[in-house]
JSON list of C-alpha atoms and ligand atoms in Angstrom, two decimals:
[
{"chain": "P", "resi": 7, "resn": "MET", "atom": "CA", "xyz": [104.41, 110.74, 99.46]},
{"chain": "P", "resi": 8, "resn": "PRO", "atom": "CA", "xyz": [101.60, 109.50, 101.83]},
{"chain": "P", "resi": 9, "resn": "LYS", "atom": "CA", "xyz": [102.57, 109.53, 105.45]},
{"chain": "P", "resi": 10, "resn": "SER", "atom": "CA", "xyz": [103.63, 106.08, 106.59]},
{"chain": "P", "resi": 11, "resn": "ALA", "atom": "CA", "xyz": [101.34, 104.04, 108.63]},
{"chain": "P", "resi": 12, "resn": "LYS", "atom": "CA", "xyz": [102.00, 103.63, 112.42]},
{"chain": "P", "resi": 13, "resn": "LEU", "atom": "CA", "xyz": [102.77, 100.15, 113.68]},
{"chain": "P", "resi": 14, "resn": "SER", "atom": "CA", "xyz": [103.43, 100.84, 117.29]},
{"chain": "P", "resi": 15, "resn": "GLY", "atom": "CA", "xyz": [99.84, 101.08, 118.44]},
{"chain": "P", "resi": 16, "resn": "ILE", "atom": "CA", "xyz": [98.49, 97.94, 116.89]},
{"chain": "P", "resi": 17, "resn": "LYS", "atom": "CA", "xyz": [97.75, 95.09, 119.24]},
{"chain": "P", "resi": 18, "resn": "SER", "atom": "CA", "xyz": [98.37, 91.79, 117.29]},
{"chain": "P", "resi": 19, "resn": "LEU", "atom": "CA", "xyz": [95.72, 89.79, 119.20]},
{"chain": "P", "resi": 20, "resn": "ARG", "atom": "CA", "xyz": [93.04, 92.42, 118.76]},
{"chain": "P", "resi": 21, "resn": "CYS", "atom": "CA", "xyz": [90.34, 92.67, 115.98]},
{"chain": "P", "resi": 22, "resn": "TYR", "atom": "CA", "xyz": [89.73, 96.11, 114.64]},
{"chain": "P", "resi": 23, "resn": "THR", "atom": "CA", "xyz": [86.84, 97.52, 112.80]},
{"chain": "P", "resi": 24, "resn": "ILE", "atom": "CA", "xyz": [87.83, 99.53, 109.65]},
{"chain": "P", "resi": 25, "resn": "GLN", "atom": "CA", "xyz": [87.37, 102.74, 111.59]},
{"chain": "P", "resi": 26, "resn": "GLU", "atom": "CA", "xyz": [89.46, 101.55, 114.45]},
{"chain": "P", "resi": 27, "resn": "ALA", "atom": "CA", "xyz": [92.21, 100.23, 112.16]},
{"chain": "P", "resi": 28, "resn": "ALA", "atom": "CA", "xyz": [92.22, 103.64, 110.43]},
{"chain": "P", "resi": 29, "resn": "GLY", "atom": "CA", "xyz": [92.56, 105.33, 113.86]},
{"chain": "P", "resi": 30, "resn": "VAL", "atom": "CA", "xyz": [95.33, 103.15, 115.08]},
{"chain": "P", "resi": 31, "resn": "THR", "atom": "CA", "xyz": [97.38, 103.33, 111.84]},
{"chain": "P", "resi": 32, "resn": "GLY", "atom": "CA", "xyz": [96.85, 107.06, 111.45]},
{"chain": "P", "resi": 33, "resn": "GLY", "atom": "CA", "xyz": [95.13, 106.43, 108.01]},
{"chain": "P", "resi": 34, "resn": "SER", "atom": "CA", "xyz": [91.66, 106.83, 106.82]},
{"chain": "P", "resi": 35, "resn": "ASP", "atom": "CA", "xyz": [88.73, 104.38, 106.25]},
{"chain": "P", "resi": 36, "resn": "ARG", "atom": "CA", "xyz": [89.48, 104.59, 102.64]},
{"chain": "P", "resi": 37, "resn": "THR", "atom": "CA", "xyz": [93.12, 103.52, 103.19]},
{"chain": "P", "resi": 38, "resn": "ILE", "atom": "CA", "xyz": [92.00, 100.50, 105.14]},
{"chain": "P", "resi": 39, "resn": "ARG", "atom": "CA", "xyz": [89.44, 99.51, 102.48]},
{"chain": "P", "resi": 40, "resn": "ALA", "atom": "CA", "xyz": [92.04, 99.97, 99.73]},
{"chain": "P", "resi": 41, "resn": "TRP", "atom": "CA", "xyz": [94.37, 97.70, 101.71]},
{"chain": "P", "resi": 42, "resn": "ILE", "atom": "CA", "xyz": [91.69, 95.04, 101.98]},
{"chain": "P", "resi": 43, "resn": "LYS", "atom": "CA", "xyz": [91.30, 95.10, 98.12]},
{"chain": "P", "resi": 44, "resn": "GLN", "atom": "CA", "xyz": [95.01, 94.85, 97.90]},
{"chain": "P", "resi": 45, "resn": "GLY", "atom": "CA", "xyz": [95.16, 91.62, 99.95]},
{"chain": "P", "resi": 46, "resn": "LEU", "atom": "CA", "xyz": [94.90, 92.67, 103.58]},
{"chain": "P", "resi": 47, "resn": "PRO", "atom": "CA", "xyz": [93.06, 89.72, 105.14]},
{"chain": "P", "resi": 48, "resn": "ALA", "atom": "CA", "xyz": [89.73, 90.79, 106.61]},
{"chain": "P", "resi": 49, "resn": "LEU", "atom": "CA", "xyz": [86.86, 88.91, 108.26]},
{"chain": "P", "resi": 50, "resn": "GLU", "atom": "CA", "xyz": [84.42, 90.19, 105.64]},
{"chain": "P", "resi": 51, "resn": "SER", "atom": "CA", "xyz": [81.66, 87.78, 106.83]},
{"chain": "P", "resi": 52, "resn": "GLU", "atom": "CA", "xyz": [81.50, 89.79, 110.00]},
{"chain": "P", "resi": 53, "resn": "ARG", "atom": "CA", "xyz": [79.34, 92.96, 110.29]},
{"chain": "P", "resi": 54, "resn": "PRO", "atom": "CA", "xyz": [81.16, 95.23, 110.67]},
{"chain": "P", "resi": 55, "resn": "THR", "atom": "CA", "xyz": [84.10, 94.00, 108.75]},
{"chain": "P", "resi": 56, "resn": "LEU", "atom": "CA", "xyz": [87.00, 93.12, 111.16]},
{"chain": "P", "resi": 57, "resn": "VAL", "atom": "CA", "xyz": [90.67, 93.02, 110.70]},
{"chain": "P", "resi": 58, "resn": "ARG", "atom": "CA", "xyz": [93.07, 91.16, 112.93]},
{"chain": "P", "resi": 59, "resn": "GLY", "atom": "CA", "xyz": [95.88, 93.23, 114.49]},
{"chain": "P", "resi": 60, "resn": "ASN", "atom": "CA", "xyz": [98.55, 90.69, 113.41]},
{"chain": "P", "resi": 61, "resn": "ALA", "atom": "CA", "xyz": [97.26, 90.75, 109.84]},
{"chain": "P", "resi": 62, "resn": "LEU", "atom": "CA", "xyz": [97.42, 94.48, 109.84]},
{"chain": "P", "resi": 63, "resn": "ILE", "atom": "CA", "xyz": [100.97, 94.51, 111.13]},
{"chain": "P", "resi": 64, "resn": "SER", "atom": "CA", "xyz": [102.19, 91.98, 108.70]},
{"chain": "P", "resi": 65, "resn": "PHE", "atom": "CA", "xyz": [100.43, 93.74, 105.76]},
{"chain": "P", "resi": 66, "resn": "ILE", "atom": "CA", "xyz": [102.08, 97.11, 106.81]},
{"chain": "P", "resi": 67, "resn": "GLU", "atom": "CA", "xyz": [105.49, 95.49, 107.19]},
{"chain": "P", "resi": 68, "resn": "GLY", "atom": "CA", "xyz": [105.02, 93.81, 103.81]},
{"chain": "P", "resi": 69, "resn": "GLN", "atom": "CA", "xyz": [104.24, 97.14, 102.12]},
{"chain": "P", "resi": 70, "resn": "ARG", "atom": "CA", "xyz": [107.42, 98.65, 103.71]},
{"chain": "P", "resi": 71, "resn": "GLN", "atom": "CA", "xyz": [109.56, 95.78, 102.51]},
{"chain": "P", "resi": 72, "resn": "ALA", "atom": "CA", "xyz": [107.99, 95.90, 99.04]},
{"chain": "P", "resi": 73, "resn": "ARG", "atom": "CA", "xyz": [108.74, 99.63, 98.84]},
{"chain": "P", "resi": 74, "resn": "LYS", "atom": "CA", "xyz": [112.38, 98.90, 100.07]},
{"chain": "P", "resi": 75, "resn": "SER", "atom": "CA", "xyz": [113.15, 95.98, 97.91]},
{"chain": "P", "resi": 76, "resn": "HIS", "atom": "CA", "xyz": [112.24, 97.56, 94.53]},
{"chain": "P", "resi": 77, "resn": "LEU", "atom": "CA", "xyz": [110.35, 94.72, 92.94]},
{"chain": "P", "resi": 78, "resn": "SER", "atom": "CA", "xyz": [111.13, 94.17, 89.26]},
{"chain": "P", "resi": 79, "resn": "ARG", "atom": "CA", "xyz": [108.33, 93.75, 86.89]},
{"chain": "P", "resi": 80, "resn": "ASP", "atom": "CA", "xyz": [108.32, 89.96, 87.06]},
{"chain": "P", "resi": 81, "resn": "GLU", "atom": "CA", "xyz": [108.35, 89.87, 90.91]},
{"chain": "P", "resi": 82, "resn": "PHE", "atom": "CA", "xyz": [105.77, 90.03, 93.62]},
{"chain": "P", "resi": 83, "resn": "TYR", "atom": "CA", "xyz": [106.23, 90.50, 97.32]},
{"chain": "P", "resi": 84, "resn": "CYS", "atom": "CA", "xyz": [105.48, 87.41, 99.24]},
{"chain": "P", "resi": 85, "resn": "LEU", "atom": "CA", "xyz": [104.23, 88.15, 102.83]},
{"chain": "P", "resi": 86, "resn": "LYS", "atom": "CA", "xyz": [105.18, 84.72, 103.95]},
{"chain": "P", "resi": 87, "resn": "CYS", "atom": "CA", "xyz": [108.60, 84.53, 102.64]},
{"chain": "P", "resi": 88, "resn": "ARG", "atom": "CA", "xyz": [109.01, 88.24, 103.27]},
{"chain": "P", "resi": 89, "resn": "ALA", "atom": "CA", "xyz": [110.96, 88.49, 100.05]},
{"chain": "P", "resi": 90, "resn": "ALA", "atom": "CA", "xyz": [110.48, 89.23, 96.44]},
{"chain": "P", "resi": 91, "resn": "ARG", "atom": "CA", "xyz": [109.28, 86.08, 94.64]},
{"chain": "P", "resi": 92, "resn": "LYS", "atom": "CA", "xyz": [108.31, 85.06, 91.13]},
{"chain": "P", "resi": 93, "resn": "PRO", "atom": "CA", "xyz": [104.89, 83.67, 90.38]},
{"chain": "P", "resi": 94, "resn": "ALA", "atom": "CA", "xyz": [104.75, 79.88, 90.24]},
{"chain": "P", "resi": 95, "resn": "GLY", "atom": "CA", "xyz": [104.67, 78.75, 86.64]},
{"chain": "P", "resi": 96, "resn": "ALA", "atom": "CA", "xyz": [104.55, 82.40, 85.55]},
{"chain": "P", "resi": 97, "resn": "LEU", "atom": "CA", "xyz": [100.77, 82.12, 85.93]},
{"chain": "P", "resi": 98, "resn": "VAL", "atom": "CA", "xyz": [99.05, 85.39, 86.97]},
{"chain": "P", "resi": 99, "resn": "ASP", "atom": "CA", "xyz": [95.42, 86.41, 87.33]},
{"chain": "P", "resi": 100, "resn": "CYS", "atom": "CA", "xyz": [94.46, 89.88, 86.52]},
{"chain": "P", "resi": 101, "resn": "GLU", "atom": "CA", "xyz": [91.41, 91.36, 88.04]},
{"chain": "P", "resi": 102, "resn": "THR", "atom": "CA", "xyz": [89.99, 94.71, 87.31]},
{"chain": "P", "resi": 103, "resn": "ASP", "atom": "CA", "xyz": [87.50, 96.35, 89.59]},
{"chain": "P", "resi": 104, "resn": "GLY", "atom": "CA", "xyz": [86.45, 99.68, 88.33]},
{"chain": "P", "resi": 105, "resn": "ALA", "atom": "CA", "xyz": [89.64, 101.83, 87.99]},
{"chain": "P", "resi": 106, "resn": "ARG", "atom": "CA", "xyz": [91.69, 99.31, 89.96]},
{"chain": "P", "resi": 107, "resn": "THR", "atom": "CA", "xyz": [93.73, 96.54, 88.39]},
{"chain": "P", "resi": 108, "resn": "LYS", "atom": "CA", "xyz": [95.26, 93.87, 90.59]},
{"chain": "P", "resi": 109, "resn": "LEU", "atom": "CA", "xyz": [97.62, 91.07, 89.79]},
{"chain": "P", "resi": 110, "resn": "THR", "atom": "CA", "xyz": [97.36, 87.76, 91.83]},
{"chain": "P", "resi": 111, "resn": "ALA", "atom": "CA", "xyz": [99.78, 84.89, 91.66]},
{"chain": "P", "resi": 112, "resn": "LEU", "atom": "CA", "xyz": [101.17, 82.12, 93.82]},
{"chain": "P", "resi": 113, "resn": "CYS", "atom": "CA", "xyz": [104.56, 82.33, 95.33]},
{"chain": "P", "resi": 114, "resn": "GLU", "atom": "CA", "xyz": [106.92, 79.93, 93.62]},
{"chain": "P", "resi": 115, "resn": "ALA", "atom": "CA", "xyz": [108.55, 79.06, 96.95]},
{"chain": "P", "resi": 116, "resn": "CYS", "atom": "CA", "xyz": [105.60, 78.64, 99.29]},
{"chain": "P", "resi": 117, "resn": "ASP", "atom": "CA", "xyz": [102.37, 78.85, 97.23]},
{"chain": "P", "resi": 118, "resn": "THR", "atom": "CA", "xyz": [101.13, 81.79, 99.27]},
{"chain": "P", "resi": 119, "resn": "ILE", "atom": "CA", "xyz": [98.83, 84.05, 97.35]},
{"chain": "P", "resi": 120, "resn": "MET", "atom": "CA", "xyz": [100.55, 87.30, 96.39]},
{"chain": "P", "resi": 121, "resn": "HIS", "atom": "CA", "xyz": [98.86, 90.52, 95.05]},
{"chain": "P", "resi": 122, "resn": "LYS", "atom": "CA", "xyz": [100.30, 93.45, 93.20]},
{"chain": "P", "resi": 123, "resn": "PRO", "atom": "CA", "xyz": [98.42, 96.49, 92.14]},
{"chain": "P", "resi": 124, "resn": "ILE", "atom": "CA", "xyz": [99.26, 97.73, 88.62]},
{"chain": "P", "resi": 125, "resn": "THR", "atom": "CA", "xyz": [98.19, 100.44, 86.39]},
{"chain": "P", "resi": 126, "resn": "PRO", "atom": "CA", "xyz": [96.02, 99.44, 83.35]},
{"chain": "P", "resi": 127, "resn": "ILE", "atom": "CA", "xyz": [98.68, 100.89, 81.09]},
{"chain": "P", "resi": 128, "resn": "SER", "atom": "CA", "xyz": [101.35, 98.41, 82.37]},
{"chain": "P", "resi": 129, "resn": "LEU", "atom": "CA", "xyz": [99.01, 95.47, 81.70]},
{"chain": "P", "resi": 130, "resn": "SER", "atom": "CA", "xyz": [100.44, 94.93, 78.20]},
{"chain": "P", "resi": 131, "resn": "GLU", "atom": "CA", "xyz": [103.96, 94.76, 79.66]},
{"chain": "P", "resi": 132, "resn": "VAL", "atom": "CA", "xyz": [102.79, 92.24, 82.21]},
{"chain": "P", "resi": 133, "resn": "SER", "atom": "CA", "xyz": [101.18, 89.99, 79.57]},
{"chain": "P", "resi": 134, "resn": "ASP", "atom": "CA", "xyz": [104.53, 89.92, 77.71]},
{"chain": "P", "resi": 135, "resn": "ILE", "atom": "CA", "xyz": [106.11, 88.34, 80.89]},
{"chain": "P", "resi": 136, "resn": "PHE", "atom": "CA", "xyz": [103.41, 86.23, 82.34]},
{"chain": "P", "resi": 137, "resn": "ASP", "atom": "CA", "xyz": [100.59, 83.93, 81.25]},
{"chain": "P", "resi": 138, "resn": "VAL", "atom": "CA", "xyz": [97.91, 86.24, 82.30]},
{"chain": "P", "resi": 139, "resn": "THR", "atom": "CA", "xyz": [94.24, 85.19, 82.86]},
{"chain": "P", "resi": 140, "resn": "MET", "atom": "CA", "xyz": [91.83, 88.10, 82.81]},
{"chain": "P", "resi": 141, "resn": "ARG", "atom": "CA", "xyz": [89.05, 88.18, 85.39]},
{"chain": "P", "resi": 142, "resn": "SER", "atom": "CA", "xyz": [87.17, 91.40, 84.85]},
{"chain": "P", "resi": 143, "resn": "ALA", "atom": "CA", "xyz": [84.18, 90.75, 87.15]},
{"chain": "P", "resi": 144, "resn": "PRO", "atom": "CA", "xyz": [85.13, 89.69, 90.70]},
{"chain": "P", "resi": 145, "resn": "ILE", "atom": "CA", "xyz": [83.55, 86.24, 91.43]},
{"chain": "P", "resi": 146, "resn": "ARG", "atom": "CA", "xyz": [81.85, 87.06, 94.70]},
{"chain": "P", "resi": 147, "resn": "SER", "atom": "CA", "xyz": [78.50, 87.24, 96.06]},
{"chain": "P", "resi": 148, "resn": "SER", "atom": "CA", "xyz": [76.85, 90.53, 95.73]},
{"chain": "P", "resi": 149, "resn": "LYS", "atom": "CA", "xyz": [76.32, 90.73, 99.49]},
{"chain": "P", "resi": 150, "resn": "ALA", "atom": "CA", "xyz": [79.98, 91.64, 99.98]},
{"chain": "P", "resi": 151, "resn": "ASP", "atom": "CA", "xyz": [79.19, 95.12, 98.49]},
{"chain": "P", "resi": 152, "resn": "HIS", "atom": "CA", "xyz": [76.41, 95.80, 100.80]},
{"chain": "L", "resi": 11, "resn": "ZN", "atom": "ZN1", "xyz": [106.48, 82.70, 99.58]}
]
């Protein structure tokens, strides 16, 4: 088990660079970058990339809740409802980025975008449950990878 992230040192009104966010949560730069890929909101137009303290706090809380609430295969964790929700209309986008596979859907209750990382192996199970749209190449300007 990875050690759990620290919440206590995060100031909600501050913006953190990836390095600072790693320092304050007790993680590594890689952890924070992985979180951003999993849906942690970041100001990626800024150089360096900044993460708001309150976004960081709610993302970590959401992760804890998601771990606790044992999502079933047809559920996502909605950060806004703070509860397990099903995708609206059973519509799910599947995005693969190298070795990572991520599902994206809208919360059936509040239309908030929800993300869930999955293993490529479980993709066939997922497509049995949902109407999955594959998006193999992220539609994004190449500058984001700079
Ligand atoms: Zn919701």
